[in-house]
Short mmCIF file of C-alpha atoms (C1' of nucleotides) in Angstrom, two decimals:
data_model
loop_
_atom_site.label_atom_id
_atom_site.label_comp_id
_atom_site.label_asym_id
_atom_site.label_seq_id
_atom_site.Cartn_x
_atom_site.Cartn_y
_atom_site.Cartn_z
CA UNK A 1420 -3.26 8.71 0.92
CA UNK A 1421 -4.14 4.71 1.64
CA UNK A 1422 -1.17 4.25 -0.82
CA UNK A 1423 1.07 6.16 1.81
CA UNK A 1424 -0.04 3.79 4.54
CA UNK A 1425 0.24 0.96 2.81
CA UNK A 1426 3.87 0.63 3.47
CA UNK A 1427 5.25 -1.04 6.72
CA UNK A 1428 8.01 1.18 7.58
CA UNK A 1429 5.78 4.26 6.72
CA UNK A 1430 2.95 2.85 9.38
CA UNK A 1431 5.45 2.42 11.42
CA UNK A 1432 6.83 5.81 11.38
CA UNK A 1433 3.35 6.57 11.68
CA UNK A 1434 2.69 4.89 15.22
CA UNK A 1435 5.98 6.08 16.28
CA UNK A 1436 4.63 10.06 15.59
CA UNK A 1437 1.27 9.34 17.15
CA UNK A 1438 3.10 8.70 20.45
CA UNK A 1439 4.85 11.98 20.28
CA UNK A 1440 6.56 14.52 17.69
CA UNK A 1441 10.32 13.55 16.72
CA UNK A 1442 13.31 14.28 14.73
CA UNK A 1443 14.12 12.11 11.75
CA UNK A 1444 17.02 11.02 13.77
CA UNK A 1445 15.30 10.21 16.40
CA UNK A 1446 12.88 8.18 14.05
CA UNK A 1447 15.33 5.91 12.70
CA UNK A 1448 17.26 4.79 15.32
CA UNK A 1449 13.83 2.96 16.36
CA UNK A 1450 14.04 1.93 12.78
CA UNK A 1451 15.99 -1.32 11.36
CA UNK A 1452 16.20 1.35 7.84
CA UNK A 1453 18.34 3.90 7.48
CA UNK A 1454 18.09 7.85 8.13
CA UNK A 1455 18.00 8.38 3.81
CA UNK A 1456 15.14 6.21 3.78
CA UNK A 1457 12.64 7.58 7.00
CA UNK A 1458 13.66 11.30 5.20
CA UNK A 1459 12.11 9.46 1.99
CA UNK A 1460 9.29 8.16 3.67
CA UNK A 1461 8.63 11.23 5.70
CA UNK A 1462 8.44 13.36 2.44
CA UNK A 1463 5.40 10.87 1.12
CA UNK A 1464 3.73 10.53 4.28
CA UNK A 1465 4.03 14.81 4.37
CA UNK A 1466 2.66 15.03 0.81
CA UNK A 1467 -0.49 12.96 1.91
CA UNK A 1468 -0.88 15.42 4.70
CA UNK A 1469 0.07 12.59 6.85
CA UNK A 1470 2.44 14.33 8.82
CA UNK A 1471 3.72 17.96 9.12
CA UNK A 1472 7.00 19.11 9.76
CA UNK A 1473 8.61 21.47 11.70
CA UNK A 1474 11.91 23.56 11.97
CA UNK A 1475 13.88 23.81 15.23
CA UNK A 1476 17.28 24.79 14.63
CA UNK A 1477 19.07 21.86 12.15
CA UNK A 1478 16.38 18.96 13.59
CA UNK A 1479 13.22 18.79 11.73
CA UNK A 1480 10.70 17.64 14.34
CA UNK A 1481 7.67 15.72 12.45
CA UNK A 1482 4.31 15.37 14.00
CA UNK A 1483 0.96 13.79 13.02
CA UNK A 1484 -1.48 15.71 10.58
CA UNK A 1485 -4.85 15.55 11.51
CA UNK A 1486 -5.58 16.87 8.18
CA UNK A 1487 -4.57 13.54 6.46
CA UNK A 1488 -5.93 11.26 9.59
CA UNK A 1489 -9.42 13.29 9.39
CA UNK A 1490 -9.41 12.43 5.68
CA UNK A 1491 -8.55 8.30 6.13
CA UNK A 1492 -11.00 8.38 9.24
CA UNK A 1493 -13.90 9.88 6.64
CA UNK A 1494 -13.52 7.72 4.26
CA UNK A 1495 -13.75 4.42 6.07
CA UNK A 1496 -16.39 6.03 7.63
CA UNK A 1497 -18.46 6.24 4.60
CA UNK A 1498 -17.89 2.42 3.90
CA UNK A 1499 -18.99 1.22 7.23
CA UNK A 1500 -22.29 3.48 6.52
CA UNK A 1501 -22.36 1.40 3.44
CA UNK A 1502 -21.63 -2.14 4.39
CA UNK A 1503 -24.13 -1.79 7.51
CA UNK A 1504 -26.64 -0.39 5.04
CA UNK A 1505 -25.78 -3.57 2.36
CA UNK A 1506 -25.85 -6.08 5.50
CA UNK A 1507 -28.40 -5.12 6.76
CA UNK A 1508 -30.60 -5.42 3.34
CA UNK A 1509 -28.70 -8.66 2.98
CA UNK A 1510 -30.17 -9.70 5.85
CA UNK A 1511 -33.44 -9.11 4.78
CA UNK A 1512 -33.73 -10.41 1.51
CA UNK A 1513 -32.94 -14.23 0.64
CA UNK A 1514 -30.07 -14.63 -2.00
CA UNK A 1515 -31.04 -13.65 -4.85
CA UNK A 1516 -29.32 -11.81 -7.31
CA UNK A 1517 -30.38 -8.60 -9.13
CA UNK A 1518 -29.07 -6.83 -11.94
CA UNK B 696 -4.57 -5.12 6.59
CA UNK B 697 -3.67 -1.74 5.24
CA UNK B 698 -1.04 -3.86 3.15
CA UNK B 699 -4.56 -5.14 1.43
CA UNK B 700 -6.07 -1.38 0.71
CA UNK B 701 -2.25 0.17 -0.31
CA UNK B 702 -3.03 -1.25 -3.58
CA UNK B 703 -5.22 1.45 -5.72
CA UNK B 704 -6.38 -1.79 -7.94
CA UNK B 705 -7.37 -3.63 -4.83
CA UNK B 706 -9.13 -0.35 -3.31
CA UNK B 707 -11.21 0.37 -6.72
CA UNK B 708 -12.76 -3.38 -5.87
CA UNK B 709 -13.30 -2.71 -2.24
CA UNK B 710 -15.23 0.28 -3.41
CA UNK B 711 -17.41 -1.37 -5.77
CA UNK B 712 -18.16 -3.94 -3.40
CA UNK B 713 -19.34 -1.47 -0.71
CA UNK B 714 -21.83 -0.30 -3.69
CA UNK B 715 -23.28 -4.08 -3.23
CA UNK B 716 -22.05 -7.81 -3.66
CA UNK B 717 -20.53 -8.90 -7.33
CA UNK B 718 -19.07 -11.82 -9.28
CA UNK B 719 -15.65 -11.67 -10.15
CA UNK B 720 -16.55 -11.15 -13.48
CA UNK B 721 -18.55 -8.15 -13.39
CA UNK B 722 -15.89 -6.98 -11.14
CA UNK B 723 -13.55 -7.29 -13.69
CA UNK B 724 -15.55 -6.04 -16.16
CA UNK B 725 -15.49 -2.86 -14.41
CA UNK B 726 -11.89 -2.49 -14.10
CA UNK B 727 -8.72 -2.61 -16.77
CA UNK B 728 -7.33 -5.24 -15.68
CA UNK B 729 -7.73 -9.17 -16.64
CA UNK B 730 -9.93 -11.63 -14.53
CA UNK B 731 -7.45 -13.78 -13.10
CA UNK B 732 -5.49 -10.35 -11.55
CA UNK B 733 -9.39 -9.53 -9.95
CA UNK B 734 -9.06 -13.27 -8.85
CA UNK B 735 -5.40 -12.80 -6.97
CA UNK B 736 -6.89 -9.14 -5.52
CA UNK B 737 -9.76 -10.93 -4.18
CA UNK B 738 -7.58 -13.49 -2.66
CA UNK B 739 -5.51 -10.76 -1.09
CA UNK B 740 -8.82 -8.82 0.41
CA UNK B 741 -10.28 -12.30 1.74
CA UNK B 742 -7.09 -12.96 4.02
CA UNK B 743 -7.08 -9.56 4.96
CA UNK B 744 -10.70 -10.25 6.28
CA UNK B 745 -12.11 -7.00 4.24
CA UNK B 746 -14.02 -9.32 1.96
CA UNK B 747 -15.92 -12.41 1.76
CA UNK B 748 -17.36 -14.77 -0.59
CA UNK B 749 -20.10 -16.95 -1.36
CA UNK B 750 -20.67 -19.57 -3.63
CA UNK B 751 -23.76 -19.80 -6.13
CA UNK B 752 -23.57 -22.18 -8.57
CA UNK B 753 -20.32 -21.72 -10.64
CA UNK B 754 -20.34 -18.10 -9.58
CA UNK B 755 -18.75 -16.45 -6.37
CA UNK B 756 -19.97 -13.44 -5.33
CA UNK B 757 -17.57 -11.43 -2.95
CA UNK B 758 -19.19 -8.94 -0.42
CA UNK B 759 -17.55 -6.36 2.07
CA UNK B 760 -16.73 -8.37 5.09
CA UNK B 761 -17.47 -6.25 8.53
CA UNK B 762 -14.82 -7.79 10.69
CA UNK B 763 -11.51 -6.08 8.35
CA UNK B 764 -13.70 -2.98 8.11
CA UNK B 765 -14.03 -2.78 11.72
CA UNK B 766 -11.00 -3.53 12.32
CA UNK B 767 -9.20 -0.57 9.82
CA UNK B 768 -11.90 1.73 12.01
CA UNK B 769 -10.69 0.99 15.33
CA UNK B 770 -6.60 1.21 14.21
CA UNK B 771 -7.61 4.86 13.03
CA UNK B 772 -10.02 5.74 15.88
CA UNK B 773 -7.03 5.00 18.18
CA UNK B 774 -4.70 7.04 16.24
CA UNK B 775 -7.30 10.15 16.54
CA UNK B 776 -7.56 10.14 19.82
CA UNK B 777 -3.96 10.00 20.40
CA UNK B 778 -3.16 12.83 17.61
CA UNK B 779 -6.44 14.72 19.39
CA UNK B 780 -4.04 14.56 22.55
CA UNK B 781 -0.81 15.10 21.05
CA UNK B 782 -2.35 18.04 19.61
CA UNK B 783 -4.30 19.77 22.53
CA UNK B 784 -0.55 19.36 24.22
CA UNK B 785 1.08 20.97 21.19
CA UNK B 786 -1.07 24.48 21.70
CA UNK B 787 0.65 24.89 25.13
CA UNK B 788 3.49 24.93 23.85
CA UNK B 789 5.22 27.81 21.65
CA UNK B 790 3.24 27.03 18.13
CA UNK B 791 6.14 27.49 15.55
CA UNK B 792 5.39 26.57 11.94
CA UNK B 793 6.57 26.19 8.83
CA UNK B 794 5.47 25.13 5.21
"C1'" DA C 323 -23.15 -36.82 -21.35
"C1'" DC C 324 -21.16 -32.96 -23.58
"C1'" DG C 325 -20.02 -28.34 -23.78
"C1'" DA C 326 -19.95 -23.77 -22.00
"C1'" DA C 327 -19.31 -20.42 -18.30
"C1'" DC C 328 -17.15 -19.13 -14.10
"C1'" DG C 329 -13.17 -18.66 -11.44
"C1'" DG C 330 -9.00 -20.22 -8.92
"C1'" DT C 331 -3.95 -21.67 -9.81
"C1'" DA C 332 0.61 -21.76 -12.08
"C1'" DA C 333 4.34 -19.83 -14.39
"C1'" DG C 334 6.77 -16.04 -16.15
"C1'" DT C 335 7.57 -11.04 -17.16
"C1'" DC C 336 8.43 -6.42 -15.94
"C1'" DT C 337 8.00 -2.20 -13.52
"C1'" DA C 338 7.42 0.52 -9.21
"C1'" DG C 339 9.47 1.80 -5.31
"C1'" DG C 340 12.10 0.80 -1.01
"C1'" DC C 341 16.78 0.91 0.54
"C1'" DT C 342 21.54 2.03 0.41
"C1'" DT C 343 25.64 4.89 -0.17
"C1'" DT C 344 27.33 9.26 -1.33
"C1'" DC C 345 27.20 13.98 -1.33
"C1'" DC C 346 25.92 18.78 -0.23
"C1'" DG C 347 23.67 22.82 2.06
"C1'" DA C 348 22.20 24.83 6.45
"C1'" DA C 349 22.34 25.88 11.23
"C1'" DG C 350 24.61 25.60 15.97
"C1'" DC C 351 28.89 25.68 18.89
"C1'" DG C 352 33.87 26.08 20.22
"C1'" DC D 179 35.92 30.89 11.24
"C1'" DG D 180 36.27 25.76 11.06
"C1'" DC D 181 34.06 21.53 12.31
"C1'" DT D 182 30.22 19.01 13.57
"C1'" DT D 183 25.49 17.59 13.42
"C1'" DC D 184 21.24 17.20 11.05
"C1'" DG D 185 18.59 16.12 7.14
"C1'" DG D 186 17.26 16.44 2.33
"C1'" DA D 187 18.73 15.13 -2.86
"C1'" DA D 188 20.78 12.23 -6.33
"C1'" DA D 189 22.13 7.91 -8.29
"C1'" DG D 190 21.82 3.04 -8.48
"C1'" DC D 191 20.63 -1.63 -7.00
"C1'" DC D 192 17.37 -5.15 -6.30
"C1'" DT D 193 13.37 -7.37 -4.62
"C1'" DA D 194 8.26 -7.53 -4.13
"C1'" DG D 195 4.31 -7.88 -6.33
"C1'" DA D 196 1.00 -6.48 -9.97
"C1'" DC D 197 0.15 -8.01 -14.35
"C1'" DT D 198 -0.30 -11.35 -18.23
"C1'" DT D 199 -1.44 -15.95 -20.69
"C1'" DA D 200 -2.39 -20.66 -20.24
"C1'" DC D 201 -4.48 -24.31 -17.93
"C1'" DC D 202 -7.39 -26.94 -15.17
"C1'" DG D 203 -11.46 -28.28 -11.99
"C1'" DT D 204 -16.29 -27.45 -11.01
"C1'" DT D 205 -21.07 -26.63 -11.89
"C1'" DC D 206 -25.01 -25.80 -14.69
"C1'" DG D 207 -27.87 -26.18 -18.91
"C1'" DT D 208 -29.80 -28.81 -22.69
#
DNA sequence: ACGAACGGTAAGTCTAGGCTTTCCGAAGCG
DNA sequence: CGCTTCGGAAAGCCTAGACTTACCGTTCGT
């Protein structure tokens, strides 16, 4: 999931697809990679239910999956709950350690 | 930023830091790899702004640093609001889909 | 003051994976 | 029917970077 976005190009297919659905053609020629290589990309970003795909004649038009995005936006979610809950007893308590 | 958290290595660390501060060594001790790699990981997180450290005596004991947290928040927050739209657009349109 | 613990740095190895070229199947158009 | 466009699959190259071991410098304890 985090391992999908953790690649440039992939983000930046990424941003491209959250401004709009596109073709993989379409993709790459705002890409300094190759067409090959968004198709690879695209099929890891689809298998972290990143992005979805869709048939229109010979194009494949690729959108955003809010599946995948719910999923990243959850769990960052549940470490902000932590880290506010951590700073916030850090704040509290002089440094000390604890085992 | 999301460079830092592609890493599963690097991710296991930022989730046992949002559990509560830690020395690199009981870090390490927690995962299977050496000391030193927990070391260059740490390094890696701290530019990234995700953690932070403090010194106490010879020890340094890394915490989750609010700032790259926030920060990883707000890049996906944007992107949901932009897929919510890109999506509420999509189910004007004829819904085909596939897969 | 000496030695031990902690942890960052350096140097070197080795694998994962990102990219390319090449090729092939599928769908539209004349 | 070709022929063209689109995009996925296969094969291979090659670099980034995730490890390791070894080595210091620093700080604390006795």
């Amino acid at each position: 999931m985090l391992d999908a976005l953790g690649d440039p190009t992939r983000r930046a297919i990424f941003e491209l697809l959250a401004a709009g659905p596109r073709s993989v053609a379409e993709i790459a020629a705002d890409l300094p990679v190759s067409r090959p290589a968004v198709s690879q990309h695209l099929k890891v970003l689809k298998d972290a239910t990143l992005v979805s795909s869709t048939a229109v004649g010979t194009r494949r038009v690729y959108t955003l999956d809010p599946h995948g995005l719910a999923a990243v936006r959850g769990y960052f979610d549940q470490f902000w709950q932590q880290a506010l809950a951590a700073f916030a007893h850090a704040a509290e308590n002089p440094p000390e350690e604890e085992q």
